[in-house]
Coordinates of C-alpha atoms in Angstrom, one line a residue:
X1 CA 56.2 94.3 -28.4
X2 CA 60.5 93.4 -28.6
X3 CA 60.0 89.7 -27.3
X4 CA 57.3 88.9 -29.8
X5 CA 59.2 90.6 -32.5
X6 CA 62.5 88.7 -31.8
X7 CA 60.6 85.6 -30.6
X8 CA 57.9 85.3 -33.7
X9 CA 56.3 82.1 -33.3
X10 CA 53.2 80.9 -33.1
X11 CA 53.8 77.6 -30.9
X12 CA 56.7 78.5 -28.8
X13 CA 59.6 80.7 -28.4
X14 CA 62.2 78.0 -29.0
X15 CA 60.7 76.5 -31.9
X16 CA 59.8 79.1 -35.0
X17 CA 62.4 82.3 -33.8
X18 CA 65.7 84.0 -35.3
X19 CA 67.5 83.0 -33.1
X20 CA 66.8 78.8 -33.0
X21 CA 66.7 78.6 -36.6
X22 CA 70.4 80.8 -36.7
X23 CA 71.4 77.3 -34.5
X24 CA 69.5 74.6 -35.6
X25 CA 70.7 76.6 -39.8
X26 CA 74.2 77.0 -38.3
X27 CA 75.4 75.2 -41.6
X28 CA 73.3 76.3 -44.3
X29 CA 74.6 80.0 -42.2
X30 CA 78.1 79.7 -43.2
X31 CA 77.0 78.3 -46.8
X32 CA 75.1 81.3 -47.7
X33 CA 78.2 83.5 -46.6
X34 CA 80.9 81.5 -48.3
X35 CA 78.8 81.0 -51.5
X36 CA 78.1 84.8 -51.6
X37 CA 82.1 85.8 -51.5
X38 CA 83.3 82.5 -53.8
X39 CA 80.6 84.6 -56.8
X40 CA 81.3 87.7 -55.6
X41 CA 85.2 87.5 -55.3
X42 CA 86.2 89.3 -57.6
X43 CA 83.9 93.0 -56.7
X44 CA 84.2 91.7 -52.5
X45 CA 88.0 91.2 -53.0
X46 CA 89.7 94.3 -54.8
X47 CA 89.4 98.0 -55.5
X48 CA 87.1 98.6 -58.9
X49 CA 84.5 100.9 -59.1
X50 CA 82.7 101.7 -62.7
X51 CA 79.7 104.1 -64.2
X52 CA 78.0 106.8 -61.9
X53 CA 80.2 106.5 -58.7
X54 CA 82.4 108.9 -59.9
X55 CA 79.5 111.6 -60.0
X56 CA 79.3 111.0 -56.3
X57 CA 83.3 111.7 -56.0
X58 CA 82.5 114.8 -57.7
X59 CA 79.8 116.1 -57.1
X60 CA 77.8 114.2 -53.7
X61 CA 75.7 117.5 -53.1
X62 CA 74.4 116.9 -56.3
X63 CA 73.9 113.1 -56.6
X64 CA 71.3 113.7 -54.2
X65 CA 70.0 116.4 -55.5
X66 CA 70.0 114.2 -59.0
X67 CA 68.3 111.5 -56.3
X68 CA 66.0 113.6 -55.2
X69 CA 64.6 114.7 -58.5
X70 CA 64.0 110.8 -58.9
X71 CA 61.7 110.7 -55.9
X72 CA 64.5 108.9 -53.8
X73 CA 64.7 110.8 -50.7
X74 CA 64.3 107.5 -48.9
X75 CA 67.8 107.3 -50.7
X76 CA 69.5 110.7 -50.1
X77 CA 67.5 110.1 -46.3
X78 CA 69.9 106.8 -45.3
X79 CA 73.0 108.9 -47.2
X80 CA 73.3 111.8 -45.0
X81 CA 73.1 110.0 -41.5
X82 CA 74.8 106.9 -41.7
X83 CA 78.2 107.1 -40.8
X84 CA 80.0 106.9 -44.6
X85 CA 77.6 109.3 -45.3
X86 CA 78.3 109.9 -49.2
X87 CA 82.3 108.7 -49.1
X88 CA 83.6 106.3 -51.6
X89 CA 85.6 103.1 -50.0
X90 CA 85.1 100.2 -52.9
X91 CA 86.6 97.6 -50.6
X92 CA 84.2 98.8 -47.8
X93 CA 80.9 99.1 -49.5
X94 CA 82.1 95.5 -51.1
X95 CA 82.3 93.8 -48.6
X96 CA 79.3 95.3 -46.3
X97 CA 76.4 94.3 -49.7
X98 CA 77.7 91.0 -49.8
X99 CA 77.2 91.2 -46.2
X100 CA 74.2 92.4 -47.0
X101 CA 73.3 89.6 -49.3
X102 CA 74.0 87.3 -47.6
X103 CA 71.5 88.0 -44.6
X104 CA 68.6 88.7 -46.8
X105 CA 69.0 85.3 -48.1
X106 CA 69.3 83.8 -44.8
X107 CA 65.8 85.6 -44.5
X108 CA 63.9 84.6 -47.3
X109 CA 65.1 81.0 -46.1
X110 CA 63.7 81.7 -41.9
X111 CA 60.4 83.1 -44.0
X112 CA 59.9 79.2 -44.9
X113 CA 61.3 77.9 -42.0
X114 CA 58.9 79.2 -39.5
X115 CA 56.3 78.5 -41.5
X116 CA 53.7 75.5 -41.7
X117 CA 55.2 73.5 -44.2
X118 CA 57.7 71.4 -44.0
X119 CA 60.8 72.4 -45.1
X120 CA 64.3 69.7 -45.5
X121 CA 67.2 71.6 -45.2
X122 CA 68.5 70.6 -48.6
X123 CA 66.2 72.2 -50.1
X124 CA 66.9 75.8 -48.1
X125 CA 70.9 75.7 -48.8
X126 CA 69.4 74.6 -53.3
X127 CA 66.7 77.3 -53.0
X128 CA 70.0 79.6 -51.4
X129 CA 71.8 78.8 -54.0
X130 CA 69.8 79.1 -57.0
X131 CA 68.6 82.4 -55.5
X132 CA 72.2 84.0 -55.1
X133 CA 74.0 83.4 -58.3
X134 CA 71.3 84.8 -60.3
X135 CA 73.7 87.2 -62.3
X136 CA 71.2 90.0 -62.4
X137 CA 72.1 90.2 -58.5
X138 CA 75.6 92.4 -59.7
X139 CA 73.6 95.1 -62.0
X140 CA 71.9 95.9 -58.8
X141 CA 75.0 95.5 -56.4
X142 CA 77.7 97.7 -59.0
X143 CA 76.8 100.4 -58.2
X144 CA 79.0 101.2 -55.7
X145 CA 77.6 105.2 -54.9
X146 CA 74.1 102.6 -53.2
X147 CA 74.6 99.5 -52.7
X148 CA 74.4 99.2 -48.8
X149 CA 71.4 101.5 -49.2
X150 CA 69.9 99.2 -51.8
X151 CA 70.7 95.9 -49.8
X152 CA 69.5 97.8 -46.3
X153 CA 66.4 99.1 -48.6
X154 CA 66.1 95.1 -49.5
X155 CA 66.1 94.2 -45.4
X156 CA 63.4 96.1 -44.6
X157 CA 61.2 95.0 -46.7
X158 CA 61.9 91.4 -46.2
X159 CA 61.1 92.2 -41.9
X160 CA 57.9 94.5 -43.4
X161 CA 56.4 90.8 -44.4
X162 CA 58.0 88.8 -41.8
X163 CA 55.8 91.7 -40.0
X164 CA 52.7 90.7 -41.5
X165 CA 53.6 87.7 -41.2
X166 CA 53.8 87.4 -37.2
X167 CA 50.7 89.9 -36.8
X168 CA 48.4 86.9 -37.8
X169 CA 49.6 85.1 -35.1
X170 CA 49.1 87.6 -32.7
X171 CA 46.1 87.3 -30.4
X172 CA 47.3 90.5 -28.9
X173 CA 45.1 93.0 -31.0
X174 CA 47.3 95.8 -29.9
X175 CA 50.8 93.0 -31.1
X176 CA 49.0 93.3 -34.0
X177 CA 47.8 97.5 -34.9
X178 CA 51.9 98.2 -34.5
X179 CA 53.5 94.9 -36.0
X180 CA 51.5 95.8 -38.8
X181 CA 52.3 99.5 -38.8
X182 CA 55.2 99.0 -38.3
X183 CA 55.4 96.7 -41.7
X184 CA 53.7 100.7 -43.2
X185 CA 57.0 103.0 -42.2
X186 CA 59.4 99.4 -43.5
X187 CA 57.7 98.7 -47.0
X188 CA 57.1 103.6 -47.8
X189 CA 60.7 103.4 -46.4
X190 CA 61.8 101.0 -48.9
X191 CA 60.1 101.9 -51.6
X192 CA 61.6 105.1 -51.1
X193 CA 65.3 103.5 -51.1
X194 CA 64.2 102.2 -54.3
X195 CA 61.5 102.5 -56.4
X196 CA 62.2 98.6 -57.9
X197 CA 60.5 97.1 -54.4
X198 CA 57.5 97.9 -55.7
X199 CA 56.8 94.6 -58.1
X200 CA 59.8 92.7 -55.7
X201 CA 57.1 93.0 -52.4
X202 CA 54.5 91.4 -54.8
X203 CA 56.5 88.1 -54.9
X204 CA 56.9 88.2 -50.5
X205 CA 54.0 88.9 -50.6
X206 CA 52.4 85.6 -53.4
X207 CA 55.1 84.0 -51.1
X208 CA 54.3 84.4 -48.7
X209 CA 50.4 83.7 -48.9
X210 CA 51.8 80.1 -51.0
X211 CA 53.0 79.1 -47.3
X212 CA 50.0 79.7 -45.9
X213 CA 47.6 77.2 -48.4
X214 CA 47.6 73.7 -47.5
X215 CA 46.1 70.7 -49.6
X216 CA 42.0 71.8 -48.9
X217 CA 43.1 75.8 -49.4
X218 CA 40.0 76.9 -51.5
X219 CA 40.4 80.0 -54.0
X220 CA 38.4 82.1 -51.6
X221 CA 40.5 81.6 -49.0
X222 CA 44.1 82.3 -50.9
X223 CA 42.4 85.3 -51.8
X224 CA 41.3 86.9 -47.8
X225 CA 44.5 85.5 -47.0
X226 CA 46.3 88.6 -49.8
X227 CA 44.0 91.1 -48.9
X228 CA 46.5 92.1 -46.1
X229 CA 49.6 92.0 -48.7
X230 CA 47.5 94.2 -50.5
X231 CA 46.2 96.7 -48.1
X232 CA 50.2 97.3 -46.9
X233 CA 50.9 97.7 -50.4
X234 CA 48.5 99.6 -52.0
X235 CA 48.4 101.8 -48.3
X236 CA 52.1 102.1 -48.2
X237 CA 52.4 103.2 -52.5
X238 CA 50.1 105.9 -51.3
X239 CA 52.7 107.1 -48.1
X240 CA 55.0 107.3 -50.7
X241 CA 54.0 109.5 -53.4
X242 CA 52.1 112.0 -50.9
X243 CA 55.4 112.1 -48.2
X244 CA 57.1 112.1 -52.3
X245 CA 54.9 115.3 -52.8
X246 CA 55.7 117.4 -49.3
X247 CA 59.3 116.7 -50.3
X248 CA 59.1 118.0 -53.2
X249 CA 58.0 121.1 -52.1
X250 CA 59.7 121.6 -49.0
X251 CA 63.4 121.3 -50.9
X252 CA 61.7 123.4 -54.5
X253 CA 62.6 120.5 -56.7
X254 CA 61.7 120.3 -60.3
X255 CA 59.9 117.0 -62.3
X256 CA 62.9 114.7 -63.7
X257 CA 61.8 113.6 -67.5
X258 CA 64.6 110.5 -66.5
X259 CA 62.0 108.3 -65.0
X260 CA 58.9 107.8 -67.8
X261 CA 55.4 106.1 -67.0
X262 CA 54.3 106.1 -69.9
X263 CA 51.9 103.3 -71.0
X264 CA 53.4 101.4 -73.3
X265 CA 50.8 99.8 -74.5
X266 CA 48.5 103.4 -74.3
X267 CA 50.6 104.3 -77.5
X268 CA 50.6 102.3 -79.7
X269 CA 47.4 99.5 -81.4
X270 CA 46.5 96.7 -79.4
X271 CA 48.2 94.7 -82.2
X272 CA 51.3 96.1 -82.4
X273 CA 51.1 96.6 -79.0
X274 CA 50.9 92.3 -78.3
X275 CA 52.9 91.3 -81.3
X276 CA 56.0 93.8 -80.2
X277 CA 54.9 92.0 -76.5
X278 CA 55.2 88.2 -77.2
X279 CA 58.1 88.9 -79.2
X280 CA 60.2 91.3 -76.2
X281 CA 59.1 87.9 -74.0
X282 CA 60.4 86.0 -76.4
X283 CA 63.9 87.4 -76.5
X284 CA 64.1 87.5 -72.9
X285 CA 62.1 85.7 -70.6
X286 CA 61.7 82.4 -72.4
X287 CA 65.3 82.1 -74.3
X288 CA 68.2 81.3 -72.3
X289 CA 71.3 83.3 -72.7
X290 CA 73.6 84.6 -71.0
X291 CA 75.1 87.0 -69.7
X292 CA 72.0 87.0 -67.0
X293 CA 69.6 84.3 -68.2
X294 CA 66.0 86.1 -67.0
X295 CA 65.2 82.9 -69.0
X296 CA 65.5 80.3 -66.1
X297 CA 62.7 82.1 -63.9
X298 CA 60.2 81.1 -66.8
X299 CA 61.9 77.3 -66.4
X300 CA 61.2 78.0 -62.7
X301 CA 57.5 78.4 -63.3
X302 CA 57.3 76.1 -65.6
X303 CA 57.6 73.6 -63.7
X304 CA 56.5 75.0 -60.6
X305 CA 53.7 74.9 -62.5
X306 CA 53.6 70.4 -62.8
X307 CA 54.5 70.0 -60.0
X308 CA 51.5 71.4 -58.8
X309 CA 48.9 70.8 -61.7
X310 CA 51.6 67.0 -61.1
X311 CA 50.3 66.6 -56.8
X312 CA 48.0 64.6 -56.2
X313 CA 47.1 65.8 -52.8
X314 CA 46.1 69.3 -54.5
X315 CA 42.2 69.7 -54.9
X316 CA 42.0 72.0 -57.8
X317 CA 40.7 74.4 -55.7
X318 CA 44.3 75.0 -54.0
X319 CA 45.3 73.9 -58.0
X320 CA 43.9 76.7 -59.7
X321 CA 45.3 79.2 -56.8
X322 CA 48.7 78.1 -57.4
X323 CA 47.8 79.1 -61.1
X324 CA 47.2 82.7 -59.9
X325 CA 50.8 82.2 -57.7
X326 CA 52.7 81.6 -61.5
X327 CA 50.1 84.1 -63.8
X328 CA 50.8 86.9 -60.6
X329 CA 54.7 86.1 -60.8
X330 CA 55.2 86.4 -64.3
X331 CA 53.2 89.8 -64.7
X332 CA 55.6 91.0 -61.8
X333 CA 58.8 89.8 -63.6
X334 CA 57.6 90.5 -67.4
X335 CA 56.0 94.3 -65.1
X336 CA 58.8 96.2 -67.5
X337 CA 58.4 94.8 -70.4
X338 CA 54.7 94.8 -70.6
X339 CA 54.6 98.6 -69.5
X340 CA 57.3 100.0 -70.8
X341 CA 57.7 98.3 -74.2
X342 CA 61.2 97.5 -72.7
X343 CA 63.3 95.1 -70.7
X344 CA 64.5 97.7 -69.1
X345 CA 67.1 98.1 -67.1
X346 CA 68.5 94.3 -65.0
X347 CA 69.7 96.4 -61.9
X348 CA 65.8 96.7 -61.6
X349 CA 65.0 93.3 -62.1
X350 CA 66.3 92.8 -58.5
X351 CA 65.4 91.9 -55.8
X352 CA 62.4 91.5 -58.4
X353 CA 63.8 87.7 -59.7
X354 CA 66.4 86.6 -56.6
X355 CA 63.5 86.9 -55.2
X356 CA 61.0 84.8 -57.5
X357 CA 64.1 81.6 -58.5
X358 CA 64.3 81.0 -54.5
X359 CA 60.6 80.8 -53.9
X360 CA 60.2 78.2 -57.0
X361 CA 62.9 76.8 -56.6
X362 CA 61.6 76.0 -52.6
X363 CA 58.1 75.5 -53.7
X364 CA 58.9 73.2 -56.6
X365 CA 60.1 70.6 -54.1
X366 CA 57.7 71.2 -51.4
X367 CA 55.1 70.3 -53.7
X368 CA 57.3 67.2 -55.7
X369 CA 55.5 64.0 -53.7
X370 CA 58.2 61.5 -55.5
X371 CA 62.1 62.0 -53.7
X372 CA 63.5 60.4 -56.6
X373 CA 62.3 64.0 -58.5
X374 CA 63.2 65.6 -55.7
X375 CA 66.6 64.4 -56.3
X376 CA 66.0 65.4 -59.8
X377 CA 64.9 68.9 -59.1
X378 CA 68.4 69.1 -57.0
X379 CA 70.8 67.9 -60.0
X380 CA 69.4 70.5 -62.2
X381 CA 69.5 73.6 -59.6
X382 CA 73.2 72.3 -59.5
X383 CA 74.1 73.0 -63.1
X384 CA 71.6 75.9 -63.6
X385 CA 73.4 77.3 -60.2
X386 CA 76.4 77.1 -61.9
X387 CA 76.1 78.3 -65.1
X388 CA 74.5 81.3 -63.1
X389 CA 77.7 81.3 -60.9
X390 CA 79.8 81.6 -63.6
X391 CA 78.3 84.0 -65.7
X392 CA 78.1 86.5 -61.8
X393 CA 81.9 85.9 -61.4
X394 CA 82.9 86.3 -64.6
X395 CA 81.6 90.2 -64.7
X396 CA 82.7 90.2 -61.7
X397 CA 86.0 89.6 -63.3
X398 CA 84.2 91.9 -66.1
X399 CA 84.1 95.1 -64.0
X400 CA 88.4 94.5 -62.4
X401 CA 89.4 93.9 -65.9
X402 CA 87.8 97.7 -67.3
X403 CA 88.7 99.7 -64.2
X404 CA 92.2 98.9 -64.8
X405 CA 92.4 99.4 -68.6
X406 CA 91.1 103.1 -67.7
X407 CA 93.7 104.0 -65.0
X408 CA 95.9 103.4 -67.8
X409 CA 94.0 106.1 -70.0
X410 CA 93.6 108.0 -66.7
X411 CA 97.4 107.3 -66.3
X412 CA 98.1 108.7 -69.7
X413 CA 96.6 111.5 -69.9
X414 CA 97.6 113.2 -66.7
X415 CA 101.6 112.3 -67.6
X416 CA 100.6 113.9 -70.7
X417 CA 99.9 117.0 -68.7
X418 CA 102.5 117.1 -66.4
X419 CA 104.7 116.8 -69.3
X420 CA 103.4 119.9 -71.4
X421 CA 104.4 121.5 -68.1
X422 CA 101.1 122.0 -66.4
X423 CA 101.2 122.6 -62.4
X424 CA 97.0 123.8 -62.3
X425 CA 94.9 121.0 -63.3
X426 CA 91.4 122.4 -62.4
X427 CA 92.1 125.8 -63.9
X428 CA 92.0 124.0 -67.1
X429 CA 88.9 122.3 -68.5
X430 CA 89.1 119.1 -70.3
X431 CA 87.4 118.7 -74.0
X432 CA 87.0 114.7 -75.0
X433 CA 86.0 114.1 -78.4
X434 CA 84.9 109.2 -79.8
X435 CA 85.0 106.1 -77.8
X436 CA 87.4 104.0 -77.0
X437 CA 85.3 101.0 -76.6
X438 CA 87.4 97.0 -74.5
X439 CA 84.9 94.6 -76.3
X440 CA 88.8 93.1 -77.9
X441 CA 89.2 92.2 -74.4
X442 CA 88.0 88.4 -72.8
X443 CA 85.5 89.7 -71.1
X444 CA 81.8 89.4 -70.7
X445 CA 79.7 92.8 -71.3
X446 CA 76.5 93.0 -69.3
X447 CA 74.0 96.5 -69.6
X448 CA 75.8 99.0 -67.4
X449 CA 78.9 96.8 -66.2
X450 CA 81.9 96.4 -69.6
X451 CA 80.2 100.0 -70.0
X452 CA 83.6 102.8 -69.9
X453 CA 83.5 105.4 -68.4
X454 CA 85.4 106.2 -71.7
X455 CA 82.6 104.6 -73.8
X456 CA 79.5 105.9 -72.5
X457 CA 77.5 109.0 -73.4
X458 CA 79.4 110.3 -76.0
X459 CA 75.0 110.9 -77.7
X460 CA 75.3 113.8 -75.3
X461 CA 76.0 117.2 -76.4
X462 CA 79.8 117.7 -74.6
X463 CA 80.2 113.9 -75.4
X464 CA 81.4 111.6 -72.1
X465 CA 83.7 114.9 -71.5
X466 CA 82.2 114.8 -67.6
X467 CA 82.0 111.6 -66.8
X468 CA 86.1 111.1 -67.5
X469 CA 86.9 114.6 -65.6
X470 CA 84.9 112.9 -62.4
X471 CA 86.7 110.3 -62.6
X472 CA 90.4 112.6 -63.3
X473 CA 88.6 113.8 -60.1
X474 CA 87.9 110.0 -58.6
X475 CA 91.5 109.1 -59.2
X476 CA 92.9 112.9 -57.7
X477 CA 93.2 114.3 -60.1
X478 CA 90.9 117.5 -60.8
X479 CA 90.5 119.4 -63.5
X480 CA 87.2 120.8 -65.3
X481 CA 85.6 120.0 -67.9
X482 CA 83.4 122.1 -70.9
X483 CA 79.1 121.9 -70.8
X484 CA 79.8 125.0 -73.7
X485 CA 77.8 122.2 -76.3
X486 CA 79.0 124.9 -79.6
X487 CA 82.5 124.9 -78.1
X488 CA 82.6 121.5 -77.3
X489 CA 81.9 120.9 -80.9
X490 CA 84.5 123.5 -82.2
X491 CA 86.6 121.9 -80.3
X492 CA 86.1 118.3 -81.2
X493 CA 86.7 118.7 -85.3
X494 CA 90.0 120.2 -84.2
X495 CA 90.3 116.7 -82.2
X496 CA 88.8 115.3 -85.4
X497 CA 92.7 115.3 -87.4
X498 CA 95.2 115.3 -84.1
X499 CA 96.0 111.1 -83.1
X500 CA 93.7 109.1 -81.6
X501 CA 94.9 107.6 -78.2
X502 CA 97.4 105.9 -77.6
X503 CA 99.4 108.0 -80.6
X504 CA 101.8 110.6 -79.4
X505 CA 100.0 113.9 -79.6
X506 CA 96.0 112.5 -79.3
X507 CA 96.5 116.0 -76.0
X508 CA 97.2 118.8 -77.0
X509 CA 96.2 122.0 -74.9
X510 CA 94.5 124.4 -76.5
X511 CA 94.1 128.2 -74.6
X512 CA 93.2 126.6 -71.8
X513 CA 91.2 123.2 -73.3
X514 CA 92.9 120.3 -72.9
X515 CA 91.5 118.4 -75.6
X516 CA 91.9 114.9 -75.9
X517 CA 91.2 112.5 -79.5
X518 CA 90.3 108.9 -77.7
X519 CA 89.3 107.5 -81.2
X520 CA 86.0 107.9 -83.4
X521 CA 83.1 107.0 -82.1

């Protein structure tokens, strides 16, 4: 069994083993590692953290309980068993996260390399570059309280898909069964870590089926090759739900409304749904705009369609099969828009967009039969990668710029409290009114990237008080916070009559409440 997993071969160990791949493609491995280090340098080489991570500092057990309520029991399990547990070491976590990101792109390369198709090394280089630089990735990896675990889940999923591929190649039924069982386990576990991997599984399945197609592939052949992947996906999803039910009952976990599965198309007239969905698709997937450039996936999809249709070697049935492929990929990328009626959290598009960009770039190069067209694709992909790289790098810079500004405010609050002679801030309760937004800075804002502890959640009953108090705690300054909404409203009214930060008097102590006026909200 171990030998089978290492070999991963249809012919000989030397031809398609993972070690043969790394030996032959050492330059590619170095290229991917260096590219990741350069594009994500602001995150890798700087100490910073942002929204939600402060909660892991202040209340790790509460955070794990919250994840259980979100059906992410796999994530909780990893937090319990990994050596660093719930501890937050930003630099270490970022280094590990982006090292694992490099491994994911190399596994994608390996999936193509070991296939029956002739994949050129330049194709692997350019597909890797396009995938690595996708800006949607940094919205996910920015959440360092879970970034390592999510990357591990992506790797588990890639290995699961490889296991299905290898199971086709083994003549021994026992080995094939063990491989499929392992794939089922890893897929289920990955879903329990991060639910968005249910969609990315479909992308990898489509990629795997594509790699097995030839010019003579019929629609029936195509659909038959998809059956094992569909079966593993269905069984993994069912297993995920069953285990989640058991976990909920064992730990007495109440249902959580944070994740809603109310399908948008069931709530409004079909005509309105079509019009609103079409507009959302045009705005987000058929437009090219910063900072995430989601529309690039659509551009590559169109190019793939053209490459397939104008490839004279393809039979009509294969063309139809690959048109179906593009259709399924489109459904994957637009899943949240089509089902929930909004573009959704950008971080949930990872790794789907990441996989789609890699797949389409490599597949287009494979379908093109003209050297000039391949060179044109290379140039076009380089331009796309430059746009993406600049955006991703700028987003990384934003996290550091915002974090330094937040630290300045936190230090000011600590100094003001100390100047009032308070030596036991943990016995006081913070009440923060208003917000500070950093839109005046020369930064590129993402969805969550660029949002500050001092401006997020101002619509909550007690405003952004909890986030600010947790951030102060993470910075080594423990202070309580008021969860009494009535008291908050009372003191917020007082705060409005006070000077606002950074003017003198923006912080006052009333009884055992530290009242801070951050400015209008």
